[in-house]
PDB file of C-alpha atoms in Angstrom:
ATOM      1  CA  UNK F 176      -0.016   0.138   0.117  1.00 67.00           C
ATOM      2  CA  UNK F 177       2.866   1.944   0.894  1.00 67.00           C
ATOM      3  CA  UNK F 178       4.044   1.420  -2.162  1.00 71.00           C
ATOM      4  CA  UNK F 179       1.244   2.351  -4.483  1.00 74.00           C
ATOM      5  CA  UNK F 180       0.488   5.554  -2.473  1.00 77.00           C
ATOM      6  CA  UNK F 181       4.417   6.354  -3.252  1.00 76.00           C
ATOM      7  CA  UNK F 182       4.067   5.606  -7.327  1.00 78.00           C
ATOM      8  CA  UNK F 183       0.901   7.790  -7.288  1.00 79.00           C
ATOM      9  CA  UNK F 184       3.029  10.960  -5.479  1.00 81.00           C
ATOM     10  CA  UNK F 185       5.549  10.188  -7.871  1.00 82.00           C
ATOM     11  CA  UNK F 186       3.163  10.298 -11.246  1.00 82.00           C
ATOM     12  CA  UNK F 187       1.437  13.260  -9.725  1.00 83.00           C
ATOM     13  CA  UNK F 188       4.823  15.051  -8.727  1.00 82.00           C
ATOM     14  CA  UNK F 189       6.944  14.123 -12.409  1.00 84.00           C
ATOM     15  CA  UNK F 190       2.816  15.169 -14.770  1.00 85.00           C
ATOM     16  CA  UNK F 191       2.956  18.565 -12.461  1.00 84.00           C
ATOM     17  CA  UNK F 192       6.650  19.104 -13.369  1.00 86.00           C
ATOM     18  CA  UNK F 193       5.953  18.418 -17.242  1.00 86.00           C
ATOM     19  CA  UNK F 194       3.454  20.733 -16.975  1.00 86.00           C
ATOM     20  CA  UNK F 195       5.435  22.645 -16.033  1.00 88.00           C
ATOM     21  CA  UNK F 196       7.448  22.630 -18.938  1.00 87.00           C
ATOM     22  CA  UNK F 197       5.024  22.670 -21.720  1.00 87.00           C
ATOM     23  CA  UNK F 198       3.492  25.839 -20.253  1.00 86.00           C
ATOM     24  CA  UNK F 199       7.217  27.254 -19.659  1.00 86.00           C
ATOM     25  CA  UNK F 200       8.139  26.147 -23.267  1.00 88.00           C
ATOM     26  CA  UNK F 201       4.830  27.968 -24.207  1.00 88.00           C
ATOM     27  CA  UNK F 202       5.445  31.240 -22.946  1.00 88.00           C
ATOM     28  CA  UNK F 203       9.259  31.281 -24.734  1.00 88.00           C
ATOM     29  CA  UNK F 204       7.382  30.516 -28.139  1.00 89.00           C
ATOM     30  CA  UNK F 205       4.816  32.587 -27.479  1.00 90.00           C
ATOM     31  CA  UNK F 206       8.016  35.105 -26.659  1.00 88.00           C
ATOM     32  CA  UNK F 207       9.835  34.411 -29.399  1.00 88.00           C
ATOM     33  CA  UNK F 208       7.057  35.055 -32.285  1.00 90.00           C
ATOM     34  CA  UNK F 209       6.304  38.745 -30.332  1.00 89.00           C
ATOM     35  CA  UNK F 210       9.975  39.054 -30.820  1.00 88.00           C
ATOM     36  CA  UNK F 211       9.961  38.623 -34.036  1.00 89.00           C
ATOM     37  CA  UNK F 212       6.475  39.934 -34.755  1.00 90.00           C
ATOM     38  CA  UNK F 213       8.580  43.802 -32.632  1.00 87.00           C
ATOM     39  CA  UNK F 214      11.451  42.754 -35.238  1.00 87.00           C
ATOM     40  CA  UNK F 215       9.411  42.517 -38.489  1.00 89.00           C
ATOM     41  CA  UNK F 216       7.174  45.564 -37.986  1.00 90.00           C
ATOM     42  CA  UNK F 217      10.356  47.917 -36.590  1.00 89.00           C
ATOM     43  CA  UNK F 218      11.855  46.193 -40.101  1.00 90.00           C
ATOM     44  CA  UNK F 219       8.816  47.958 -41.983  1.00 90.00           C
ATOM     45  CA  UNK F 220       9.098  50.907 -39.913  1.00 88.00           C
ATOM     46  CA  UNK F 221      12.990  51.355 -40.737  1.00 90.00           C
ATOM     47  CA  UNK F 222      12.398  50.459 -44.427  1.00 89.00           C
ATOM     48  CA  UNK F 223       9.408  53.277 -44.679  1.00 89.00           C
ATOM     49  CA  UNK F 224      11.821  56.114 -42.722  1.00 88.00           C
ATOM     50  CA  UNK F 225      14.361  55.145 -45.662  1.00 89.00           C
ATOM     51  CA  UNK F 226      12.494  55.732 -48.265  1.00 87.00           C
ATOM     52  CA  UNK F 227      10.392  58.542 -47.333  1.00 89.00           C
ATOM     53  CA  UNK F 228      13.983  59.990 -46.624  1.00 86.00           C
ATOM     54  CA  UNK F 229      15.523  59.115 -50.084  1.00 86.00           C
ATOM     55  CA  UNK F 230      12.242  61.081 -51.830  1.00 87.00           C
ATOM     56  CA  UNK F 231      11.673  64.158 -48.617  1.00 88.00           C
ATOM     57  CA  UNK F 232      15.001  64.783 -47.309  1.00 91.00           C
ATOM     58  CA  UNK F 233      15.021  66.308 -43.892  1.00 92.00           C
ATOM     59  CA  UNK F 234      15.700  69.598 -43.778  1.00 93.00           C
ATOM     60  CA  UNK F 235      18.156  70.491 -42.144  1.00 93.00           C
ATOM     61  CA  UNK F 236      16.787  73.709 -39.638  1.00 94.00           C
ATOM     62  CA  UNK F 237      14.207  70.599 -38.696  1.00 94.00           C
ATOM     63  CA  UNK F 238      16.569  67.560 -37.506  1.00 93.00           C
ATOM     64  CA  UNK F 239      17.507  68.151 -34.187  1.00 92.00           C
ATOM     65  CA  UNK F 240      13.889  68.323 -34.001  1.00 93.00           C
ATOM     66  CA  UNK F 241      12.343  65.312 -35.294  1.00 92.00           C
ATOM     67  CA  UNK F 242      12.102  61.455 -34.070  1.00 89.00           C
ATOM     68  CA  UNK F 243      14.048  59.267 -36.602  1.00 89.00           C
ATOM     69  CA  UNK F 244      13.385  56.116 -37.138  1.00 89.00           C
ATOM     70  CA  UNK F 245      16.909  54.387 -35.809  1.00 89.00           C
ATOM     71  CA  UNK F 246      18.267  50.789 -37.419  1.00 88.00           C
ATOM     72  CA  UNK F 247      18.770  49.720 -33.679  1.00 88.00           C
ATOM     73  CA  UNK F 248      15.145  49.120 -32.440  1.00 87.00           C
ATOM     74  CA  UNK F 249      16.082  48.791 -28.464  1.00 86.00           C
ATOM     75  CA  UNK F 250      17.499  52.518 -28.977  1.00 88.00           C
ATOM     76  CA  UNK F 251      14.775  53.374 -30.942  1.00 86.00           C
ATOM     77  CA  UNK F 252      12.239  52.085 -28.227  1.00 84.00           C
ATOM     78  CA  UNK F 253      14.522  54.528 -26.142  1.00 86.00           C
ATOM     79  CA  UNK F 254      13.954  57.836 -27.923  1.00 86.00           C
ATOM     80  CA  UNK F 255      12.075  60.430 -26.395  1.00 84.00           C
ATOM     81  CA  UNK F 256       8.465  61.691 -28.477  1.00 86.00           C
ATOM     82  CA  UNK F 257       9.125  64.651 -30.225  1.00 89.00           C
ATOM     83  CA  UNK F 258       6.008  66.147 -32.041  1.00 91.00           C
ATOM     84  CA  UNK F 259       6.206  68.969 -34.085  1.00 94.00           C
ATOM     85  CA  UNK F 260       3.342  71.754 -35.068  1.00 93.00           C
ATOM     86  CA  UNK F 261       3.452  73.653 -38.311  1.00 94.00           C
ATOM     87  CA  UNK F 262       1.566  77.040 -38.572  1.00 94.00           C
ATOM     88  CA  UNK F 263       1.570  78.937 -42.166  1.00 89.00           C
ATOM     89  CA  UNK F 264      -0.161  80.748 -44.468  1.00 83.00           C
ATOM     90  CA  UNK F 265       0.309  83.313 -46.717  1.00 79.00           C
ATOM     91  CA  UNK F 266       1.719  86.909 -45.733  1.00 76.00           C
ATOM     92  CA  UNK F 267      -0.201  88.014 -43.024  1.00 80.00           C
ATOM     93  CA  UNK F 268      -2.545  85.786 -42.189  1.00 84.00           C
ATOM     94  CA  UNK F 269      -1.842  86.242 -38.487  1.00 84.00           C
ATOM     95  CA  UNK F 270       0.664  83.179 -37.961  1.00 85.00           C
ATOM     96  CA  UNK F 271       2.886  84.749 -35.165  1.00 83.00           C
ATOM     97  CA  UNK F 272      -0.255  86.597 -33.268  1.00 85.00           C
ATOM     98  CA  UNK F 273      -1.400  82.967 -33.043  1.00 87.00           C
ATOM     99  CA  UNK F 274       1.085  81.100 -31.736  1.00 87.00           C
ATOM    100  CA  UNK F 275       1.726  84.005 -29.116  1.00 86.00           C
ATOM    101  CA  UNK F 276      -2.005  83.467 -28.318  1.00 85.00           C
ATOM    102  CA  UNK F 277      -1.260  79.112 -28.059  1.00 83.00           C
ATOM    103  CA  UNK F 278       2.139  79.484 -25.544  1.00 82.00           C
ATOM    104  CA  UNK F 279       2.433  79.724 -22.373  1.00 67.00           C
ATOM    105  CA  UNK F 280       2.337  83.386 -21.031  1.00 55.00           C
ATOM    106  CA  UNK F 281       6.169  83.093 -18.817  1.00 44.00           C
ATOM    107  CA  UNK F 282       9.167  84.994 -18.702  1.00 44.00           C
ATOM    108  CA  UNK F 283      11.553  82.013 -20.240  1.00 43.00           C
ATOM    109  CA  UNK F 284       8.988  81.412 -23.380  1.00 52.00           C
ATOM    110  CA  UNK F 285      10.095  83.144 -26.288  1.00 61.00           C
ATOM    111  CA  UNK F 286       7.445  84.227 -28.476  1.00 58.00           C
ATOM    112  CA  UNK F 287       7.225  85.749 -32.314  1.00 60.00           C
ATOM    113  CA  UNK F 288       7.460  89.554 -33.099  1.00 57.00           C
ATOM    114  CA  UNK F 289       4.414  90.741 -34.773  1.00 54.00           C
ATOM    115  CA  UNK F 290       5.559  92.476 -38.252  1.00 51.00           C
ATOM    116  CA  UNK F 291       3.602  95.184 -38.731  1.00 46.00           C
ATOM    117  CA  UNK F 292       4.586  95.069 -42.599  1.00 49.00           C
ATOM    118  CA  UNK F 293       4.500  92.199 -45.332  1.00 51.00           C
ATOM    119  CA  UNK F 294       5.898  88.422 -44.121  1.00 52.00           C
ATOM    120  CA  UNK F 295       7.863  88.734 -40.694  1.00 56.00           C
ATOM    121  CA  UNK F 296       8.576  84.891 -41.147  1.00 63.00           C
ATOM    122  CA  UNK F 297      12.012  85.175 -42.844  1.00 72.00           C
ATOM    123  CA  UNK F 298      12.774  81.254 -42.152  1.00 84.00           C
ATOM    124  CA  UNK F 299      11.268  78.538 -39.934  1.00 92.00           C
ATOM    125  CA  UNK F 300      11.253  79.754 -36.135  1.00 91.00           C
ATOM    126  CA  UNK F 301      10.528  76.647 -33.738  1.00 93.00           C
ATOM    127  CA  UNK F 302       9.246  77.354 -30.001  1.00 91.00           C
ATOM    128  CA  UNK F 303       8.759  75.187 -26.867  1.00 87.00           C
ATOM    129  CA  UNK F 304       5.163  74.384 -26.591  1.00 84.00           C
ATOM    130  CA  UNK F 305       6.329  71.919 -23.309  1.00 74.00           C
ATOM    131  CA  UNK F 306       2.677  73.332 -22.385  1.00 68.00           C
ATOM    132  CA  UNK F 307       1.254  70.754 -25.038  1.00 69.00           C
ATOM    133  CA  UNK F 308       3.757  68.355 -24.112  1.00 65.00           C
ATOM    134  CA  UNK F 309       3.050  65.336 -21.182  1.00 63.00           C
ATOM    135  CA  UNK F 310       4.881  64.216 -18.484  1.00 54.00           C
ATOM    136  CA  UNK F 311       6.190  62.050 -20.297  1.00 60.00           C
ATOM    137  CA  UNK F 312       9.183  64.169 -20.963  1.00 67.00           C
ATOM    138  CA  UNK F 313       8.172  64.939 -24.676  1.00 78.00           C
ATOM    139  CA  UNK F 314       9.398  67.435 -26.509  1.00 86.00           C
ATOM    140  CA  UNK F 315       6.264  69.693 -28.400  1.00 89.00           C
ATOM    141  CA  UNK F 316       7.656  72.722 -31.090  1.00 92.00           C
ATOM    142  CA  UNK F 317       4.923  74.343 -32.569  1.00 92.00           C
ATOM    143  CA  UNK F 318       7.022  76.434 -36.120  1.00 93.00           C
ATOM    144  CA  UNK F 319       6.382  79.638 -37.399  1.00 91.00           C
ATOM    145  CA  UNK F 320       6.966  79.309 -40.490  1.00 91.00           C
ATOM    146  CA  UNK F 321       7.348  81.459 -43.597  1.00 87.00           C
ATOM    147  CA  UNK F 322       4.368  82.463 -46.364  1.00 78.00           C
ATOM    148  CA  UNK F 323       4.499  80.498 -49.186  1.00 75.00           C
ATOM    149  CA  UNK F 324       4.191  82.255 -52.290  1.00 68.00           C
ATOM    150  CA  UNK F 325       6.643  84.086 -52.140  1.00 69.00           C
ATOM    151  CA  UNK F 326      10.263  84.543 -53.630  1.00 69.00           C
ATOM    152  CA  UNK F 327      12.115  83.627 -50.127  1.00 73.00           C
ATOM    153  CA  UNK F 328       9.151  80.422 -50.740  1.00 76.00           C
ATOM    154  CA  UNK F 329       8.133  79.274 -53.739  1.00 76.00           C
ATOM    155  CA  UNK F 330       4.993  77.407 -53.727  1.00 75.00           C
ATOM    156  CA  UNK F 331       6.066  74.342 -55.800  1.00 79.00           C
ATOM    157  CA  UNK F 332       9.070  73.477 -53.836  1.00 84.00           C
ATOM    158  CA  UNK F 333       7.266  74.511 -50.702  1.00 86.00           C
ATOM    159  CA  UNK F 334       6.379  71.057 -49.115  1.00 87.00           C
ATOM    160  CA  UNK F 335       9.434  69.664 -49.314  1.00 88.00           C
ATOM    161  CA  UNK F 336      11.107  73.016 -48.511  1.00 91.00           C
ATOM    162  CA  UNK F 337      10.027  73.004 -44.847  1.00 92.00           C
ATOM    163  CA  UNK F 338       9.635  69.456 -43.976  1.00 92.00           C
ATOM    164  CA  UNK F 339       6.282  68.809 -44.148  1.00 93.00           C
ATOM    165  CA  UNK F 340       6.149  65.377 -44.052  1.00 92.00           C
ATOM    166  CA  UNK F 341       7.945  65.547 -41.068  1.00 93.00           C
ATOM    167  CA  UNK F 342       5.495  66.739 -38.812  1.00 95.00           C
ATOM    168  CA  UNK F 343       2.224  65.821 -36.972  1.00 93.00           C
ATOM    169  CA  UNK F 344       0.091  67.512 -37.358  1.00 93.00           C
ATOM    170  CA  UNK F 345      -0.295  71.668 -39.699  1.00 94.00           C
ATOM    171  CA  UNK F 346      -2.758  74.599 -38.626  1.00 93.00           C
ATOM    172  CA  UNK F 347      -3.444  76.174 -42.705  1.00 91.00           C
ATOM    173  CA  UNK F 348      -4.301  79.500 -41.716  1.00 90.00           C
ATOM    174  CA  UNK F 349      -6.116  82.379 -43.534  1.00 88.00           C
ATOM    175  CA  UNK F 350      -7.860  85.698 -42.897  1.00 87.00           C
ATOM    176  CA  UNK F 351     -10.518  84.939 -45.998  1.00 82.00           C
ATOM    177  CA  UNK F 352      -8.551  85.945 -48.748  1.00 80.00           C
ATOM    178  CA  UNK F 353      -8.699  81.497 -49.957  1.00 82.00           C
ATOM    179  CA  UNK F 354      -5.562  82.662 -52.531  1.00 79.00           C
ATOM    180  CA  UNK F 355      -5.043  79.582 -55.303  1.00 80.00           C
ATOM    181  CA  UNK F 356      -1.520  79.681 -53.681  1.00 79.00           C
ATOM    182  CA  UNK F 357      -4.032  78.381 -50.652  1.00 82.00           C
ATOM    183  CA  UNK F 358      -5.371  75.506 -52.622  1.00 84.00           C
ATOM    184  CA  UNK F 359      -2.777  74.483 -53.959  1.00 83.00           C
ATOM    185  CA  UNK F 360      -0.766  73.590 -50.887  1.00 85.00           C
ATOM    186  CA  UNK F 361      -3.947  72.545 -49.188  1.00 87.00           C
ATOM    187  CA  UNK F 362      -4.376  69.891 -51.393  1.00 87.00           C
ATOM    188  CA  UNK F 363      -0.530  68.793 -51.620  1.00 87.00           C
ATOM    189  CA  UNK F 364      -0.867  68.645 -47.137  1.00 89.00           C
ATOM    190  CA  UNK F 365      -4.002  66.629 -48.307  1.00 88.00           C
ATOM    191  CA  UNK F 366      -2.334  64.340 -51.053  1.00 86.00           C
ATOM    192  CA  UNK F 367       0.434  63.658 -48.821  1.00 87.00           C
ATOM    193  CA  UNK F 368      -2.330  62.459 -45.824  1.00 88.00           C
ATOM    194  CA  UNK F 369      -0.120  65.079 -43.963  1.00 90.00           C
ATOM    195  CA  UNK F 370      -3.079  65.770 -40.175  1.00 92.00           C
ATOM    196  CA  UNK F 371      -4.097  68.944 -41.238  1.00 90.00           C
ATOM    197  CA  UNK F 372      -6.084  71.658 -39.601  1.00 90.00           C
ATOM    198  CA  UNK F 373      -7.676  74.530 -41.190  1.00 89.00           C
ATOM    199  CA  UNK F 374      -8.130  77.850 -38.889  1.00 89.00           C
ATOM    200  CA  UNK F 375      -9.548  80.665 -39.874  1.00 89.00           C
ATOM    201  CA  UNK F 376      -8.107  84.557 -38.206  1.00 88.00           C
ATOM    202  CA  UNK F 377      -9.151  87.761 -38.311  1.00 88.00           C
ATOM    203  CA  UNK F 378     -12.880  86.666 -37.173  1.00 88.00           C
ATOM    204  CA  UNK F 379     -13.561  89.836 -35.172  1.00 88.00           C
ATOM    205  CA  UNK F 380     -12.946  91.847 -38.211  1.00 89.00           C
ATOM    206  CA  UNK F 381     -15.229  89.371 -40.281  1.00 88.00           C
ATOM    207  CA  UNK F 382     -18.033  90.017 -37.123  1.00 89.00           C
ATOM    208  CA  UNK F 383     -17.827  93.297 -36.901  1.00 90.00           C
ATOM    209  CA  UNK F 384     -17.669  94.031 -40.744  1.00 90.00           C
ATOM    210  CA  UNK F 385     -20.613  91.471 -41.307  1.00 88.00           C
ATOM    211  CA  UNK F 386     -22.580  93.396 -38.990  1.00 90.00           C
ATOM    212  CA  UNK F 387     -21.864  96.990 -40.399  1.00 88.00           C
ATOM    213  CA  UNK F 388     -22.529  95.702 -43.866  1.00 90.00           C
ATOM    214  CA  UNK F 389     -24.861  93.881 -43.339  1.00 89.00           C
ATOM    215  CA  UNK F 390     -26.163  93.734 -40.815  1.00 88.00           C
ATOM    216  CA  UNK F 391     -25.563  90.118 -39.635  1.00 86.00           C
ATOM    217  CA  UNK F 392     -25.411  88.575 -35.647  1.00 90.00           C
ATOM    218  CA  UNK F 393     -22.514  86.476 -34.545  1.00 90.00           C
ATOM    219  CA  UNK F 394     -23.536  82.950 -35.088  1.00 90.00           C
ATOM    220  CA  UNK F 395     -24.913  84.138 -38.420  1.00 91.00           C
ATOM    221  CA  UNK F 396     -21.094  85.595 -39.693  1.00 88.00           C
ATOM    222  CA  UNK F 397     -20.075  82.278 -38.498  1.00 90.00           C
ATOM    223  CA  UNK F 398     -22.462  80.223 -40.382  1.00 91.00           C
ATOM    224  CA  UNK F 399     -21.462  81.438 -43.462  1.00 89.00           C
ATOM    225  CA  UNK F 400     -17.347  81.497 -42.554  1.00 89.00           C
ATOM    226  CA  UNK F 401     -17.799  77.795 -41.810  1.00 87.00           C
ATOM    227  CA  UNK F 402     -19.501  77.167 -44.747  1.00 88.00           C
ATOM    228  CA  UNK F 403     -16.991  79.218 -46.825  1.00 85.00           C
ATOM    229  CA  UNK F 404     -14.568  77.086 -45.330  1.00 82.00           C
ATOM    230  CA  UNK F 405     -16.075  74.111 -46.186  1.00 82.00           C
ATOM    231  CA  UNK F 406     -16.831  75.676 -50.232  1.00 82.00           C
ATOM    232  CA  UNK F 407     -13.133  76.652 -50.561  1.00 76.00           C
ATOM    233  CA  UNK F 408     -11.441  73.797 -48.874  1.00 72.00           C
ATOM    234  CA  UNK F 409     -13.752  70.114 -48.906  1.00 67.00           C
ATOM    235  CA  UNK F 410     -13.127  67.462 -46.449  1.00 65.00           C
ATOM    236  CA  UNK F 411     -10.627  64.988 -48.733  1.00 52.00           C
ATOM    237  CA  UNK F 412     -11.619  62.502 -50.268  1.00 46.00           C
ATOM    238  CA  UNK F 413     -10.890  59.242 -48.129  1.00 39.00           C
ATOM    239  CA  UNK F 414     -11.031  57.280 -51.363  1.00 34.00           C
TER     240      UNK F 414
END
């Protein structure tokens, strides 16, 4: 009887040991498959990044601010998240003024200067937008980009010259004077699948003019402006 109990106990221990080894082996296989999938996805990201760099090289001014895709997966995973917000529009649409409003008001924060004549932004200007960053150490930069369609920044090469494909979101400003250049850059941004938000500036002037010229209330002016924007810059076709 004692032998039976011992054999039974040994069989039980052996079965538990085999089950444990099987579970460990299954866990190892799952982890190996996960690692393979992570490496496969990372390799795809590296290839896509390299292809993008060949077609649209990162402008020199933007390189220090862009989170690149590193070939070393471990090093890539440890990078600090960097986000870039581009603010663009024709000369005089109020790019610098909008950024001044959006940036945190503290003594150490640098703010763009509003120009009373022409386009005050001659070259891309970065501003630390720490107020938009999460507490995970990420870095957010808001860019005051020069107006397109000028001798310094021709519309034809604007998307490439400004490196818009490397921005996480682009704010396209208009004060109501929607031009062919606006349509061209908006279509290029939509085609490139760059996240984009159209911002109508100088609404206080529009509301005042609507009341003085046509007796329109604020809500009526807002609705008319909204409809005008949708007509001029419709949502891109999802297909």
